mmCIF file of N, CA and C in Angstrom:
data_model
loop_
_atom_site.group_PDB
_atom_site.id
_atom_site.type_symbol
_atom_site.label_atom_id
_atom_site.label_comp_id
_atom_site.label_asym_id
_atom_site.label_seq_id
_atom_site.Cartn_x
_atom_site.Cartn_y
_atom_site.Cartn_z
ATOM 1 N N VAL A 21 32.872 -101.060 -61.039
ATOM 2 C CA VAL A 21 32.660 -99.629 -61.002
ATOM 3 C C VAL A 21 33.252 -99.037 -62.284
ATOM 4 N N VAL A 22 32.526 -98.097 -62.884
ATOM 5 C CA VAL A 22 33.038 -97.343 -64.025
ATOM 6 C C VAL A 22 32.900 -95.865 -63.688
ATOM 7 N N GLU A 23 34.007 -95.151 -63.779
ATOM 8 C CA GLU A 23 34.018 -93.707 -63.556
ATOM 9 C C GLU A 23 34.290 -93.018 -64.879
ATOM 10 N N VAL A 24 33.533 -91.984 -65.170
ATOM 11 C CA VAL A 24 33.800 -91.147 -66.338
ATOM 12 C C VAL A 24 34.415 -89.854 -65.806
ATOM 13 N N VAL A 25 35.616 -89.532 -66.285
ATOM 14 C CA VAL A 25 36.347 -88.374 -65.781
ATOM 15 C C VAL A 25 35.607 -87.089 -66.147
ATOM 16 N N SER A 26 35.378 -86.288 -65.126
ATOM 17 C CA SER A 26 34.738 -84.989 -65.302
ATOM 18 C C SER A 26 35.799 -83.936 -65.570
ATOM 19 N N PRO A 27 35.585 -83.092 -66.571
ATOM 20 C CA PRO A 27 36.587 -82.049 -66.822
ATOM 21 C C PRO A 27 36.685 -81.044 -65.672
ATOM 22 N N ASN A 28 35.658 -80.994 -64.849
ATOM 23 C CA ASN A 28 35.636 -80.041 -63.734
ATOM 24 C C ASN A 28 36.233 -80.590 -62.445
ATOM 25 N N ASN A 29 36.440 -81.923 -62.362
ATOM 26 C CA ASN A 29 36.903 -82.491 -61.104
ATOM 27 C C ASN A 29 37.838 -83.677 -61.348
ATOM 28 N N LYS A 30 38.856 -83.468 -62.189
ATOM 29 C CA LYS A 30 39.767 -84.549 -62.550
ATOM 30 C C LYS A 30 40.491 -85.147 -61.345
ATOM 31 N N LYS A 31 40.931 -84.307 -60.427
ATOM 32 C CA LYS A 31 41.690 -84.801 -59.280
ATOM 33 C C LYS A 31 40.852 -85.783 -58.468
ATOM 34 N N ARG A 32 39.612 -85.435 -58.220
ATOM 35 C CA ARG A 32 38.739 -86.343 -57.461
ATOM 36 C C ARG A 32 38.563 -87.661 -58.199
ATOM 37 N N ASP A 33 38.307 -87.576 -59.500
ATOM 38 C CA ASP A 33 38.063 -88.786 -60.286
ATOM 39 C C ASP A 33 39.304 -89.661 -60.432
ATOM 40 N N LEU A 34 40.471 -89.050 -60.569
ATOM 41 C CA LEU A 34 41.690 -89.809 -60.853
ATOM 42 C C LEU A 34 42.521 -90.163 -59.626
ATOM 43 N N VAL A 35 42.396 -89.405 -58.539
ATOM 44 C CA VAL A 35 43.256 -89.632 -57.366
ATOM 45 C C VAL A 35 42.440 -90.049 -56.140
ATOM 46 N N GLN A 36 41.514 -89.203 -55.741
ATOM 47 C CA GLN A 36 40.788 -89.444 -54.499
ATOM 48 C C GLN A 36 39.944 -90.717 -54.552
ATOM 49 N N LYS A 37 39.228 -90.910 -55.650
ATOM 50 C CA LYS A 37 38.373 -92.106 -55.744
ATOM 51 C C LYS A 37 39.195 -93.384 -55.784
ATOM 52 N N ARG A 38 40.386 -93.328 -56.377
ATOM 53 C CA ARG A 38 41.256 -94.512 -56.393
ATOM 54 C C ARG A 38 41.559 -94.969 -54.969
ATOM 55 N N ALA A 39 41.893 -94.025 -54.111
ATOM 56 C CA ALA A 39 42.184 -94.359 -52.711
ATOM 57 C C ALA A 39 40.935 -94.873 -51.998
ATOM 58 N N GLU A 40 39.794 -94.248 -52.257
ATOM 59 C CA GLU A 40 38.538 -94.685 -51.637
ATOM 60 C C GLU A 40 38.187 -96.113 -52.057
ATOM 61 N N TYR A 41 38.312 -96.404 -53.345
ATOM 62 C CA TYR A 41 37.978 -97.745 -53.832
ATOM 63 C C TYR A 41 38.944 -98.791 -53.299
ATOM 64 N N ALA A 42 40.223 -98.441 -53.168
ATOM 65 C CA ALA A 42 41.198 -99.382 -52.611
ATOM 66 C C ALA A 42 40.859 -99.699 -51.151
ATOM 67 N N ARG A 43 40.500 -98.661 -50.383
ATOM 68 C CA ARG A 43 40.106 -98.902 -48.988
ATOM 69 C C ARG A 43 38.869 -99.785 -48.898
ATOM 70 N N ALA A 44 37.958 -99.634 -49.862
ATOM 71 C CA ALA A 44 36.734 -100.438 -49.887
ATOM 72 C C ALA A 44 36.960 -101.816 -50.520
ATOM 73 N N LYS A 45 38.180 -102.067 -50.974
ATOM 74 C CA LYS A 45 38.577 -103.343 -51.575
ATOM 75 C C LYS A 45 37.775 -103.692 -52.829
ATOM 76 N N ILE A 46 37.508 -102.675 -53.653
ATOM 77 C CA ILE A 46 36.852 -102.893 -54.940
ATOM 78 C C ILE A 46 37.878 -103.595 -55.839
ATOM 79 N N PRO A 47 37.607 -104.806 -56.308
ATOM 80 C CA PRO A 47 38.635 -105.565 -57.020
ATOM 81 C C PRO A 47 39.026 -105.001 -58.387
ATOM 82 N N GLU A 48 38.096 -104.311 -59.041
ATOM 83 C CA GLU A 48 38.405 -103.741 -60.349
ATOM 84 C C GLU A 48 37.524 -102.530 -60.581
ATOM 85 N N TYR A 49 38.114 -101.490 -61.158
ATOM 86 C CA TYR A 49 37.277 -100.398 -61.641
ATOM 87 C C TYR A 49 37.894 -99.792 -62.872
ATOM 88 N N TRP A 50 37.026 -99.167 -63.664
ATOM 89 C CA TRP A 50 37.417 -98.607 -64.947
ATOM 90 C C TRP A 50 37.303 -97.101 -64.890
ATOM 91 N N ILE A 51 38.269 -96.432 -65.506
ATOM 92 C CA ILE A 51 38.226 -94.978 -65.643
ATOM 93 C C ILE A 51 38.144 -94.663 -67.137
ATOM 94 N N VAL A 52 37.030 -94.084 -67.546
ATOM 95 C CA VAL A 52 36.823 -93.685 -68.927
ATOM 96 C C VAL A 52 37.123 -92.194 -69.000
ATOM 97 N N ASN A 53 38.093 -91.822 -69.841
ATOM 98 C CA ASN A 53 38.522 -90.430 -69.908
ATOM 99 C C ASN A 53 38.249 -89.862 -71.303
ATOM 100 N N PRO A 54 37.109 -89.185 -71.479
ATOM 101 C CA PRO A 54 36.790 -88.608 -72.784
ATOM 102 C C PRO A 54 37.780 -87.529 -73.219
ATOM 103 N N GLN A 55 38.453 -86.879 -72.274
ATOM 104 C CA GLN A 55 39.390 -85.807 -72.620
ATOM 105 C C GLN A 55 40.594 -86.336 -73.397
ATOM 106 N N ASP A 56 41.116 -87.503 -73.030
ATOM 107 C CA ASP A 56 42.272 -88.032 -73.756
ATOM 108 C C ASP A 56 41.971 -89.320 -74.511
ATOM 109 N N GLY A 57 40.716 -89.751 -74.501
ATOM 110 C CA GLY A 57 40.303 -90.919 -75.273
ATOM 111 C C GLY A 57 40.872 -92.230 -74.774
ATOM 112 N N THR A 58 41.057 -92.350 -73.456
ATOM 113 C CA THR A 58 41.610 -93.575 -72.890
ATOM 114 C C THR A 58 40.626 -94.259 -71.951
ATOM 115 N N VAL A 59 40.880 -95.543 -71.755
ATOM 116 C CA VAL A 59 40.179 -96.319 -70.740
ATOM 117 C C VAL A 59 41.263 -96.968 -69.887
ATOM 118 N N CYS A 60 41.217 -96.730 -68.593
ATOM 119 C CA CYS A 60 42.141 -97.382 -67.668
ATOM 120 C C CYS A 60 41.363 -98.425 -66.884
ATOM 121 N N VAL A 61 41.901 -99.620 -66.845
ATOM 122 C CA VAL A 61 41.303 -100.690 -66.056
ATOM 123 C C VAL A 61 42.253 -100.927 -64.891
ATOM 124 N N LEU A 62 41.727 -100.765 -63.692
ATOM 125 C CA LEU A 62 42.545 -100.894 -62.488
ATOM 126 C C LEU A 62 42.132 -102.135 -61.713
ATOM 127 N N ASN A 63 43.117 -102.974 -61.386
ATOM 128 C CA ASN A 63 42.876 -104.192 -60.625
ATOM 129 C C ASN A 63 43.629 -104.117 -59.309
ATOM 130 N N LEU A 64 42.904 -104.382 -58.226
ATOM 131 C CA LEU A 64 43.478 -104.277 -56.884
ATOM 132 C C LEU A 64 44.440 -105.432 -56.623
ATOM 133 N N LYS A 65 45.662 -105.087 -56.273
ATOM 134 C CA LYS A 65 46.694 -106.047 -55.882
ATOM 135 C C LYS A 65 47.124 -105.673 -54.475
ATOM 136 N N THR A 66 46.721 -106.463 -53.511
ATOM 137 C CA THR A 66 46.927 -106.194 -52.092
ATOM 138 C C THR A 66 46.209 -104.895 -51.727
ATOM 139 N N ARG A 67 46.918 -103.764 -51.672
ATOM 140 C CA ARG A 67 46.268 -102.499 -51.293
ATOM 141 C C ARG A 67 46.393 -101.402 -52.339
ATOM 142 N N VAL A 68 47.020 -101.711 -53.453
ATOM 143 C CA VAL A 68 47.177 -100.718 -54.516
ATOM 144 C C VAL A 68 46.673 -101.289 -55.837
ATOM 145 N N TYR A 69 46.343 -100.390 -56.753
ATOM 146 C CA TYR A 69 45.826 -100.812 -58.039
ATOM 147 C C TYR A 69 46.930 -100.954 -59.076
ATOM 148 N N GLU A 70 46.847 -102.037 -59.837
ATOM 149 C CA GLU A 70 47.652 -102.219 -61.036
ATOM 150 C C GLU A 70 46.838 -101.608 -62.175
ATOM 151 N N GLU A 71 47.470 -100.764 -62.965
ATOM 152 C CA GLU A 71 46.755 -100.020 -64.000
ATOM 153 C C GLU A 71 47.129 -100.522 -65.386
ATOM 154 N N ARG A 72 46.086 -100.756 -66.187
ATOM 155 C CA ARG A 72 46.279 -101.069 -67.603
ATOM 156 C C ARG A 72 45.557 -99.985 -68.391
ATOM 157 N N ARG A 73 46.270 -99.322 -69.289
ATOM 158 C CA ARG A 73 45.711 -98.207 -70.064
ATOM 159 C C ARG A 73 45.494 -98.660 -71.507
ATOM 160 N N PHE A 74 44.298 -98.374 -72.015
ATOM 161 C CA PHE A 74 43.932 -98.747 -73.376
ATOM 162 C C PHE A 74 43.603 -97.489 -74.173
ATOM 163 N N VAL A 75 43.989 -97.484 -75.454
ATOM 164 C CA VAL A 75 43.761 -96.342 -76.342
ATOM 165 C C VAL A 75 43.031 -96.817 -77.587
ATOM 166 N N ALA A 76 42.693 -95.867 -78.472
ATOM 167 C CA ALA A 76 42.011 -96.190 -79.726
ATOM 168 C C ALA A 76 42.753 -97.308 -80.462
ATOM 169 N N GLY A 77 41.992 -98.240 -80.990
ATOM 170 C CA GLY A 77 42.575 -99.380 -81.687
ATOM 171 C C GLY A 77 42.797 -100.584 -80.790
ATOM 172 N N GLU A 78 42.586 -100.409 -79.485
ATOM 173 C CA GLU A 78 42.774 -101.504 -78.539
ATOM 174 C C GLU A 78 41.432 -101.922 -77.945
ATOM 175 N N ILE A 79 41.421 -103.108 -77.356
ATOM 176 C CA ILE A 79 40.238 -103.639 -76.690
ATOM 177 C C ILE A 79 40.502 -103.651 -75.190
ATOM 178 N N ALA A 80 39.698 -102.901 -74.438
ATOM 179 C CA ALA A 80 39.816 -102.896 -72.973
ATOM 180 C C ALA A 80 39.120 -104.154 -72.449
ATOM 181 N N THR A 81 39.804 -104.860 -71.561
ATOM 182 C CA THR A 81 39.282 -106.128 -71.050
ATOM 183 C C THR A 81 39.258 -106.145 -69.529
ATOM 184 N N SER A 82 38.305 -106.896 -69.015
ATOM 185 C CA SER A 82 38.190 -107.070 -67.575
ATOM 186 C C SER A 82 38.908 -108.345 -67.152
ATOM 187 N N ARG A 83 39.510 -108.314 -65.982
ATOM 188 C CA ARG A 83 40.083 -109.521 -65.383
ATOM 189 C C ARG A 83 39.121 -110.113 -64.354
ATOM 190 N N VAL A 84 38.051 -109.380 -64.061
ATOM 191 C CA VAL A 84 37.086 -109.820 -63.049
ATOM 192 C C VAL A 84 35.825 -110.408 -63.694
ATOM 193 N N LEU A 85 35.351 -109.767 -64.765
ATOM 194 C CA LEU A 85 34.145 -110.221 -65.465
ATOM 195 C C LEU A 85 34.562 -110.959 -66.734
ATOM 196 N N ALA A 86 34.518 -112.267 -66.686
ATOM 197 C CA ALA A 86 34.956 -113.090 -67.813
ATOM 198 C C ALA A 86 34.226 -112.685 -69.096
ATOM 199 N N GLY A 87 35.007 -112.398 -70.135
ATOM 200 C CA GLY A 87 34.445 -112.067 -71.432
ATOM 201 C C GLY A 87 34.038 -110.620 -71.615
ATOM 202 N N PHE A 88 34.080 -109.811 -70.558
ATOM 203 C CA PHE A 88 33.685 -108.407 -70.684
ATOM 204 C C PHE A 88 34.820 -107.636 -71.331
ATOM 205 N N GLN A 89 34.497 -106.969 -72.450
ATOM 206 C CA GLN A 89 35.489 -106.170 -73.165
ATOM 207 C C GLN A 89 34.778 -105.122 -74.000
ATOM 208 N N ILE A 90 35.528 -104.078 -74.373
ATOM 209 C CA ILE A 90 34.977 -103.036 -75.228
ATOM 210 C C ILE A 90 36.081 -102.433 -76.074
ATOM 211 N N SER A 91 35.745 -102.136 -77.307
ATOM 212 C CA SER A 91 36.675 -101.455 -78.201
ATOM 213 C C SER A 91 36.730 -99.985 -77.795
ATOM 214 N N VAL A 92 37.925 -99.499 -77.518
ATOM 215 C CA VAL A 92 38.086 -98.093 -77.133
ATOM 216 C C VAL A 92 37.670 -97.196 -78.299
ATOM 217 N N SER A 93 37.998 -97.582 -79.510
ATOM 218 C CA SER A 93 37.603 -96.793 -80.681
ATOM 219 C C SER A 93 36.088 -96.670 -80.771
ATOM 220 N N ASP A 94 35.380 -97.775 -80.572
ATOM 221 C CA ASP A 94 33.919 -97.740 -80.621
ATOM 222 C C ASP A 94 33.344 -96.887 -79.494
ATOM 223 N N LEU A 95 33.955 -96.970 -78.338
ATOM 224 C CA LEU A 95 33.458 -96.216 -77.184
ATOM 225 C C LEU A 95 33.485 -94.717 -77.436
ATOM 226 N N PHE A 96 34.538 -94.242 -78.083
ATOM 227 C CA PHE A 96 34.694 -92.803 -78.285
ATOM 228 C C PHE A 96 34.318 -92.330 -79.686
ATOM 229 N N ASN A 97 33.788 -93.209 -80.510
ATOM 230 C CA ASN A 97 33.425 -92.832 -81.871
ATOM 231 C C ASN A 97 32.097 -92.096 -81.872
ATOM 232 N N SER A 98 32.154 -90.777 -81.862
ATOM 233 C CA SER A 98 30.930 -89.960 -81.798
ATOM 234 C C SER A 98 30.376 -89.647 -83.179
ATOM 235 N N THR A 99 31.057 -90.107 -84.230
ATOM 236 C CA THR A 99 30.580 -89.810 -85.576
ATOM 237 C C THR A 99 29.735 -90.936 -86.141
ATOM 238 N N ARG A 100 29.574 -92.001 -85.378
ATOM 239 C CA ARG A 100 28.754 -93.109 -85.848
ATOM 240 C C ARG A 100 27.315 -92.689 -86.006
ATOM 241 N N LYS A 101 26.711 -93.145 -87.066
ATOM 242 C CA LYS A 101 25.296 -92.868 -87.281
ATOM 243 C C LYS A 101 24.481 -93.987 -86.634
ATOM 244 N N PRO A 102 23.316 -93.647 -86.072
ATOM 245 C CA PRO A 102 22.471 -94.702 -85.514
ATOM 246 C C PRO A 102 22.060 -95.671 -86.614
ATOM 247 N N ARG A 103 21.884 -96.918 -86.236
ATOM 248 C CA ARG A 103 21.439 -97.913 -87.210
ATOM 249 C C ARG A 103 20.067 -97.558 -87.737
ATOM 250 N N GLU A 104 19.913 -97.761 -89.032
ATOM 251 C CA GLU A 104 18.590 -97.542 -89.607
ATOM 252 C C GLU A 104 17.720 -98.729 -89.284
ATOM 253 N N ARG A 105 16.478 -98.472 -88.993
ATOM 254 C CA ARG A 105 15.541 -99.557 -88.733
ATOM 255 C C ARG A 105 15.147 -100.212 -90.045
ATOM 256 N N ARG A 106 15.058 -101.510 -89.989
ATOM 257 C CA ARG A 106 14.625 -102.226 -91.177
ATOM 258 C C ARG A 106 13.116 -102.123 -91.303
ATOM 259 N N LYS A 107 12.682 -101.951 -92.526
ATOM 260 C CA LYS A 107 11.238 -101.880 -92.776
ATOM 261 C C LYS A 107 10.675 -103.281 -92.744
ATOM 262 N N LYS A 108 9.536 -103.429 -92.093
ATOM 263 C CA LYS A 108 8.865 -104.722 -92.070
ATOM 264 C C LYS A 108 8.126 -104.920 -93.376
ATOM 265 N N SER A 109 8.232 -106.117 -93.933
ATOM 266 C CA SER A 109 7.553 -106.399 -95.205
ATOM 267 C C SER A 109 6.156 -106.912 -94.972
#
């Protein structure tokens, strides 16, 4: 599960859903927070989540999906230009 924090409903995204996912025994979920530029990866340990917080310059990694990772800097880099298409010869 990946949640993107809504500026209009932070409490639901950061508190209420955590409890709901723990009750549903979701083993891992990610919280992407555009407001502070962080990615939190939460892993269920018994009935509560262990939280790992990643910031710009770090690579957020999954403990559930082998090899799944993302650069936090790349995720929030809104100034990147789309790749130019190569002309066919």
